[in-house]
Tab-separated table of C-alpha atoms and ligand atoms in Angstrom:
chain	number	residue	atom	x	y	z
A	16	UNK	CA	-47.357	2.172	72.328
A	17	UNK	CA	-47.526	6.203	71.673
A	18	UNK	CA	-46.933	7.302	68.188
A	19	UNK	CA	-44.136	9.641	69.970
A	20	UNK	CA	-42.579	6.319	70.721
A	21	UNK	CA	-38.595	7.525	72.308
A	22	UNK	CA	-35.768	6.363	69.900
A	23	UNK	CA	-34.035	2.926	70.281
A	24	UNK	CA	-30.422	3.404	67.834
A	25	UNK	CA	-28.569	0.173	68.561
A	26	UNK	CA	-24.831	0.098	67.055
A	27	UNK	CA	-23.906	-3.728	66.908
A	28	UNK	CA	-20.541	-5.301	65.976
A	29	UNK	CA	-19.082	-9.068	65.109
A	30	UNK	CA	-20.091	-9.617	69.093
A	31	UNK	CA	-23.760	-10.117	68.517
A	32	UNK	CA	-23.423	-12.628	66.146
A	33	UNK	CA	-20.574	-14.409	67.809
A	34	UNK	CA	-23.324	-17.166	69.236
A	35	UNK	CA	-24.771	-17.522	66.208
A	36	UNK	CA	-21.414	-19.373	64.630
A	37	UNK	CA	-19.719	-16.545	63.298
A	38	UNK	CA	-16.018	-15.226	64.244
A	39	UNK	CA	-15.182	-12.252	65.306
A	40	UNK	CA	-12.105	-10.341	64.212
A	41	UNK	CA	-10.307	-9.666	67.434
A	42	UNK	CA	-11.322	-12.251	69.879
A	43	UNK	CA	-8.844	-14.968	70.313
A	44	UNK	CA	-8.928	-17.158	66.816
A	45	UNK	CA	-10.904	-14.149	65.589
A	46	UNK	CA	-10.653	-13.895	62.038
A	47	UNK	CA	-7.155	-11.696	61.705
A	48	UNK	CA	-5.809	-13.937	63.854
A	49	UNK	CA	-5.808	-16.465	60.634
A	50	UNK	CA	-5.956	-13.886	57.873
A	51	UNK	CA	-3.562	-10.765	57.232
A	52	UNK	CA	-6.502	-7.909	56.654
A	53	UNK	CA	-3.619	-6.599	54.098
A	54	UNK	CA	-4.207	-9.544	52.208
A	55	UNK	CA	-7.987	-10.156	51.792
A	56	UNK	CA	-9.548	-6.956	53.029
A	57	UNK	CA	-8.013	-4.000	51.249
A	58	UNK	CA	-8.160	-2.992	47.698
A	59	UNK	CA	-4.791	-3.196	47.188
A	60	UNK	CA	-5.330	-7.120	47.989
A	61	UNK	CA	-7.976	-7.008	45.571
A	62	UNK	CA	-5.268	-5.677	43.102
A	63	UNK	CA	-3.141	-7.887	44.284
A	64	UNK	CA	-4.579	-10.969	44.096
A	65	UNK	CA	-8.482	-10.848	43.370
A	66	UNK	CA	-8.927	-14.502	43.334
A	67	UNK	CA	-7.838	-14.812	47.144
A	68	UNK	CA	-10.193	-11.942	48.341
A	69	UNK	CA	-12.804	-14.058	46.667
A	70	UNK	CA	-12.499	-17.205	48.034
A	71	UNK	CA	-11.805	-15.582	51.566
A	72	UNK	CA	-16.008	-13.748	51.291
A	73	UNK	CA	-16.705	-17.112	49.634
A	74	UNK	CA	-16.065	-18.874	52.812
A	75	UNK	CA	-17.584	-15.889	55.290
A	76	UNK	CA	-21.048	-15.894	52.946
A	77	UNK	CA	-20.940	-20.100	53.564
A	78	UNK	CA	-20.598	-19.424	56.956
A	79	UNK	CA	-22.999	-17.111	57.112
A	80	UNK	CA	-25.305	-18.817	55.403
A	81	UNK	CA	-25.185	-21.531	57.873
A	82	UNK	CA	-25.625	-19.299	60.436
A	83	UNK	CA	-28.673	-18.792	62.092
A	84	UNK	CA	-30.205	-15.568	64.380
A	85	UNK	CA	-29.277	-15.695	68.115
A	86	UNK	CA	-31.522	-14.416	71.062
A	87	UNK	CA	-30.099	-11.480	70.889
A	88	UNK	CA	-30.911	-10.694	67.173
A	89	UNK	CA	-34.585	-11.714	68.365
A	90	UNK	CA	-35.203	-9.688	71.078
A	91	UNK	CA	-34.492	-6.498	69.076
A	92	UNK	CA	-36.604	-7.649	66.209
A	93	UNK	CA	-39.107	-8.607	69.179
A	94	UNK	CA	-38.988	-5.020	70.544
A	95	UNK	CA	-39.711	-3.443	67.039
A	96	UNK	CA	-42.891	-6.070	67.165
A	97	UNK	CA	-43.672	-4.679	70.464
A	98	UNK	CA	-43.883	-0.954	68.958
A	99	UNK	CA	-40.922	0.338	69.950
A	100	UNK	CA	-38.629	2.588	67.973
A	101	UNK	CA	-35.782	0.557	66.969
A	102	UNK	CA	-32.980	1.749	64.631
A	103	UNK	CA	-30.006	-0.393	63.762
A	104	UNK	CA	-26.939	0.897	62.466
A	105	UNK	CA	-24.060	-2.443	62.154
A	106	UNK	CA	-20.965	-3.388	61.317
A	107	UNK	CA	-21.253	-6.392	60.506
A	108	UNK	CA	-21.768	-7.718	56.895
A	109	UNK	CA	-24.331	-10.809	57.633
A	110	UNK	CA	-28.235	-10.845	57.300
A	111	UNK	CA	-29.098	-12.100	60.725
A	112	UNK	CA	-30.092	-8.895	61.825
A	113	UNK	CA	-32.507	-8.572	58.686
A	114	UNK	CA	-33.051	-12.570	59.043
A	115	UNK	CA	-34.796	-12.332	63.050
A	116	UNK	CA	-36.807	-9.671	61.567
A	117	UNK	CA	-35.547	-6.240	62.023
A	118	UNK	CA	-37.056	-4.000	59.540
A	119	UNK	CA	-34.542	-0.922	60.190
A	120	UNK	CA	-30.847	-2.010	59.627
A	121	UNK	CA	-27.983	0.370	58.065
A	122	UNK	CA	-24.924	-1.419	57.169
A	123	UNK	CA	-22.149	0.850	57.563
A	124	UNK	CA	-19.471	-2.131	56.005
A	125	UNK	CA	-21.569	-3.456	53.380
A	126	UNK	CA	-23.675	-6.605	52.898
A	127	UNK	CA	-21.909	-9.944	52.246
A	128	UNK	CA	-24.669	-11.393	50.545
A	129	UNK	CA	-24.559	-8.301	47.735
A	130	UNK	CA	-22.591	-7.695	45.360
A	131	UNK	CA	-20.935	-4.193	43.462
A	132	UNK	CA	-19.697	-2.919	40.860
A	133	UNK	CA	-15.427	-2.844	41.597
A	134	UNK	CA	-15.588	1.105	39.654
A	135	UNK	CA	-18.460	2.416	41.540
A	136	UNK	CA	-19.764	1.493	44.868
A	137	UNK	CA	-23.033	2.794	44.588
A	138	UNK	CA	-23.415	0.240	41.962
A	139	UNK	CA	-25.179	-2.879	44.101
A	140	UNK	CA	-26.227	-6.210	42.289
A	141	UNK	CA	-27.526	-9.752	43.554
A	142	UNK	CA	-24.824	-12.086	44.404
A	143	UNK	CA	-24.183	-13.982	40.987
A	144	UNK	CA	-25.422	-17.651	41.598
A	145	UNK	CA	-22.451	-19.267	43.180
A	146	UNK	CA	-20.618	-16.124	43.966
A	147	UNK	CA	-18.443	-13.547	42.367
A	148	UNK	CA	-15.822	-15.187	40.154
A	149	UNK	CA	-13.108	-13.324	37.776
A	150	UNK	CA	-14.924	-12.149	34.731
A	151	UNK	CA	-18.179	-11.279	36.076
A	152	UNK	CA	-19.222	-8.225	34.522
A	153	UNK	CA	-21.631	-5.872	36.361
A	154	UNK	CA	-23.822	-4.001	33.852
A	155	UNK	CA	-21.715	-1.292	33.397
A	156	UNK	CA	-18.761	-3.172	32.540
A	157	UNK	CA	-16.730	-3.592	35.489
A	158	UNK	CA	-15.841	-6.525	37.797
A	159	UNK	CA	-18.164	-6.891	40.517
A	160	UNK	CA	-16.535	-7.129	43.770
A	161	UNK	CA	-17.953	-8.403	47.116
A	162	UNK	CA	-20.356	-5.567	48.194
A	163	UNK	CA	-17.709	-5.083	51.402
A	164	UNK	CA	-15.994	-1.673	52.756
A	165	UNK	CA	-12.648	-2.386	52.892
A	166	UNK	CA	-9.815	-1.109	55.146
A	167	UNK	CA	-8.527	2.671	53.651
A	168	UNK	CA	-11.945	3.132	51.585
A	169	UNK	CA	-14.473	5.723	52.546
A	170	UNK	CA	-18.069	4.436	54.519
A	171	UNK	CA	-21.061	5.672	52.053
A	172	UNK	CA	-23.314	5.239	54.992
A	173	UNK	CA	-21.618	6.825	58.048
A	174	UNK	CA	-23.527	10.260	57.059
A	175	UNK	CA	-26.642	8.768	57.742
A	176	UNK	CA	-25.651	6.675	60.705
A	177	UNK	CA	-24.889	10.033	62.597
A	178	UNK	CA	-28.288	10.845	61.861
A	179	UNK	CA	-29.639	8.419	62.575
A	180	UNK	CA	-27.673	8.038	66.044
A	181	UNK	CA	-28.177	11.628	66.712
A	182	UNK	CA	-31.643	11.477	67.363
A	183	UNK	CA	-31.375	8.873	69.311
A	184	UNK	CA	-33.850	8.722	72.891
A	185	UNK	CA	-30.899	5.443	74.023
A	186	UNK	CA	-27.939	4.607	72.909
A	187	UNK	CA	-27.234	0.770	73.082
A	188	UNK	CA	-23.618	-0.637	71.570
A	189	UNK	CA	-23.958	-4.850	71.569
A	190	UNK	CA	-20.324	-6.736	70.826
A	191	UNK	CA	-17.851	-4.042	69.412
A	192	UNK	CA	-14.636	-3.156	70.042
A	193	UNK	CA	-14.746	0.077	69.301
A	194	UNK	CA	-11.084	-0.278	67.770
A	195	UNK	CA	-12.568	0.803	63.522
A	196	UNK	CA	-13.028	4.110	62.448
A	197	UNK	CA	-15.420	5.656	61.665
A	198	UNK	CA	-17.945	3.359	63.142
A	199	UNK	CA	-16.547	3.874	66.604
A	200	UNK	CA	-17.047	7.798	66.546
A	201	UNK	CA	-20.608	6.805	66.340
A	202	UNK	CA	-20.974	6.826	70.172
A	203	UNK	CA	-20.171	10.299	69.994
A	204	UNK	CA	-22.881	11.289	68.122
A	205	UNK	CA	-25.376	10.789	70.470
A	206	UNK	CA	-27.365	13.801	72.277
A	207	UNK	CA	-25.146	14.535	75.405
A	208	UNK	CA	-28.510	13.702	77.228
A	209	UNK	CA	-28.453	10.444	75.729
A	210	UNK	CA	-28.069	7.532	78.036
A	211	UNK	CA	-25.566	4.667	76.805
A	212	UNK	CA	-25.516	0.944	77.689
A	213	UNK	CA	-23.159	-1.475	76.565
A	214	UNK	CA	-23.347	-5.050	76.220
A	215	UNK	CA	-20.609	-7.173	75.754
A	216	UNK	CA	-18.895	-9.750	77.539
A	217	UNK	CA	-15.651	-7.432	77.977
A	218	UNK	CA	-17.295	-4.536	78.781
A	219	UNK	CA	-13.462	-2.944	78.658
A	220	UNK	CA	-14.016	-0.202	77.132
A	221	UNK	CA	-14.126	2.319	79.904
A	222	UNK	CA	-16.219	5.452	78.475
A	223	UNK	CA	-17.650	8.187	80.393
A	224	UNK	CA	-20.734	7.688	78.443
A	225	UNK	CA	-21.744	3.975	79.998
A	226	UNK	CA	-24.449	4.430	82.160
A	227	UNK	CA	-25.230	0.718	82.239
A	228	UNK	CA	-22.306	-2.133	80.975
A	229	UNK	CA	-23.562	-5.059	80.997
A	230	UNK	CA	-20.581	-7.551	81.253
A	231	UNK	CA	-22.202	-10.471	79.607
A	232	UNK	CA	-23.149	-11.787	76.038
A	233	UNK	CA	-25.350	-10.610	73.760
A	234	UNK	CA	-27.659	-13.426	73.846
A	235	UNK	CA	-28.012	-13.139	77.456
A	236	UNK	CA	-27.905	-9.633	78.191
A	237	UNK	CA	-30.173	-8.470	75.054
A	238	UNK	CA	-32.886	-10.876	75.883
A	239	UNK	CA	-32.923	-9.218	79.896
A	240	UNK	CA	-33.028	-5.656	78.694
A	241	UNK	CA	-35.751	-6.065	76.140
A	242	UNK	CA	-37.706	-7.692	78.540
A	243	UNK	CA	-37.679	-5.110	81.136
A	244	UNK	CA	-38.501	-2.753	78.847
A	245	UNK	CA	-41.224	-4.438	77.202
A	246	UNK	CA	-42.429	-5.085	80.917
A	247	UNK	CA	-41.747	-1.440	81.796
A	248	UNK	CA	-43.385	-0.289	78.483
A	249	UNK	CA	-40.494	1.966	78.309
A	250	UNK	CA	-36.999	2.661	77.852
A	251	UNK	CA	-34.331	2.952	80.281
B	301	APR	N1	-21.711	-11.058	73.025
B	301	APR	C1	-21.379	-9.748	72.994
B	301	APR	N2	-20.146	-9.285	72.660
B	301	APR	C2	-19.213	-10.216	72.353
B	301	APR	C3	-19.475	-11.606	72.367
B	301	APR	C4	-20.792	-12.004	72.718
B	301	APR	N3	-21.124	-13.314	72.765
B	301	APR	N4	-18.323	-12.263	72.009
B	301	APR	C5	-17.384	-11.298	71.785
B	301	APR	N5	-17.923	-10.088	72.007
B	301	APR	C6	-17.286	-8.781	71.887
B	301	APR	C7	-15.801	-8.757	72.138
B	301	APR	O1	-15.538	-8.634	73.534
B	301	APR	C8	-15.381	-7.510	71.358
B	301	APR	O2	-15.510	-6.341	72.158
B	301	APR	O3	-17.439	-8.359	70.545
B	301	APR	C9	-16.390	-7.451	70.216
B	301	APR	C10	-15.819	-7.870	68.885
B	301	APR	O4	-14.849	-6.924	68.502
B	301	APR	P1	-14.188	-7.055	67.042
B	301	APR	O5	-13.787	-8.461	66.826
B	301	APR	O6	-13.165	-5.965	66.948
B	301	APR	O7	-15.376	-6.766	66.048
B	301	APR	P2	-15.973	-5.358	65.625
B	301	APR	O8	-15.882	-4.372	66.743
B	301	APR	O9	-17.315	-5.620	65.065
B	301	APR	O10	-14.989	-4.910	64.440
B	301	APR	C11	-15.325	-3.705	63.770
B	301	APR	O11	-13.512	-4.103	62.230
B	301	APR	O12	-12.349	-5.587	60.969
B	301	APR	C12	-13.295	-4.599	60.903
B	301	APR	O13	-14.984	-4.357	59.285
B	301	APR	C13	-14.600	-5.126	60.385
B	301	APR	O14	-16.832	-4.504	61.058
B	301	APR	C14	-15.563	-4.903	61.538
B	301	APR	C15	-14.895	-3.801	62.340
C-alpha cells in the first residue's frame, strides 16, 4: 500500500448489524414497531419517566452485549489491516464496529456502552457496573444518562463527520435508511467526484449519486467488495 493511500469513508446504519442479532428500527418488528420513540428516546421521555428510558438501553446494551461482529464488520476491519484508508462514521450505538477491529469509528448517536452526564453531553463516563440507575451521580453532580443522542437534540459529532466524509476518495453507505437527520445529509457531503455505492438489501433509495447498489446484505455484499478491492489493490 502507498502512503497516499485514496480515502475509504463508510456511513453504516442499524443494517450492518442486523445479522449480528440486533434490530433495526424500521424493518418489520424493528424496534419502533414495539416502542413509541416519544416514549424512550426523547428527553422529554427522560423527563417523563427516566426509569423506562433506562430499562429500554438496559435491554439494547444486553443485547448488544450478546451480540457478536458479522462478516461485514470484518471485512472493513480486514481492509484497514490490508492498508487501506478506512474511515467510519455510524449511526449506530453498539461496539461491533470497534469489536471486529476498526480503529477509525465516529459515532454520530452516541455509544450505548458509555455513559453522560444528563446537564452536559460532553461529559462521558464508564457505564456504572450494572448500568445507569436513578441516583447515579456523575462527578459533577448530575444524573448520568445513557450516552445516546436522542430525537430533537443536537449531534456533537456531525461537524466532524462532514469532514471527515468530505475528503472522502469513495463513498460507501451499508444498511441505512436514510430517513434521520442529520446523518442522512451526510451523502451530500461527499466531493461531487466522489463515487457512491450502497449496500443494503432494499437498495430503495433511488439517489443520483449510486454508482453501484448492491441489493443484498451487508454480510454478503461487504465481504465481495472488500475482496475485489483487496484483489485489485485498489478502490473502485
Ligand atoms: N444488510 C444491510 N442492510 C440491511 C440489512 C442487512 N442484513 N437488514 C436491513 N437492512 C437495511 C434496511 O433495508 C434499511 O434500509 O438497513 C436499513 C435500516 O434502516 P433503519 O431501521 O431506519 O435504521 P437506520 O437507518 O440506522 O436509522 C437511523 O434512526 O432511530 C434512529 O438513532 C436511530 O441511528 C438510528 C437512525
Amino acid at each position: 500500500m502507498t502512503d497516499s493511500q485514496p480515502r475509504l469513508v463508510v456511513l453504516t446504519g442499524a443494517g450492518i448489524s442486523a445479522e449480528s442479532g440486533l434490530k433495526t428500527f424500521r424493518d418489520g418488528d424493528g424496534l419502533w414497531e414495539n416502542h413509541a420513540i416519544e416514549d424512550v428516546a426523547t428527553p422529554e421521555a427522560w423527563v417523563r419517566d427516566p426509569e423506562l428510558v433506562l430499562r429500554f438501553y438496559d435491554e439494547r446494551r444486553t443485547q448488544v452485549r450478546r451480540a457478536k461482529p458479522n462478516p461485514a464488520h470484518h471485512a472493513l476491519a480486514e481492509l484497514e489491516q490490508a492498508g487501506f484508508d478506512v474511515r467510519i462514521v455510524t449511526q449506530n450505538i453498539d461496539d461491533l464496529h470497534e469489536r471486529a477491529g476498526s480503529r477509525d469509528v465516529l459515532h454520530l448517536h452516541g455509544e450505548i456502552l458509555k455513559a453522560r452526564s444528563s446537564i452536559d453531553p460532553r461529559l462521558l463516563y464508564p457505564l456504572p457496573r450494572g448500568g445507569i440507575k436513578l441516583g447515579d451521580l456523575c462527578d459533577k453532580g448530575s444524573q448520568l444518562r445513557p450516552h445516546v443522542v436522542w430525537f430533537g437534540e443536537a449531534v456533537p459529532t456531525y461537524p466532524h463527520a462532514c469532514d471527515i466524509v468530505a475528503e472522502a476518495d469513495l463513498l460507501l453507505v451499508v444498511g441505512t435508511s436514510l430517513s434521520v437527520m442529520p446523518a442522512a445529509m451526510l451523502v451530500d457531503q461527499a466531493p461531487v467526484e466522489c463515487p457512491c455505492i450502497l449496500v443494503d438489501p432494499k437498495a430503495s433509495h433511488l439517489s443520483p449519486r449510486w454508482v453501484k447498489a448492491l441489493d443484498r446484505p451487508a454480510s454478503e455484499g461487504l465481504p465481495t467488495l472488500a475482496e475485489h478491492w483487496k484483489r485489485e489493490n485498489r478502490l473502485w
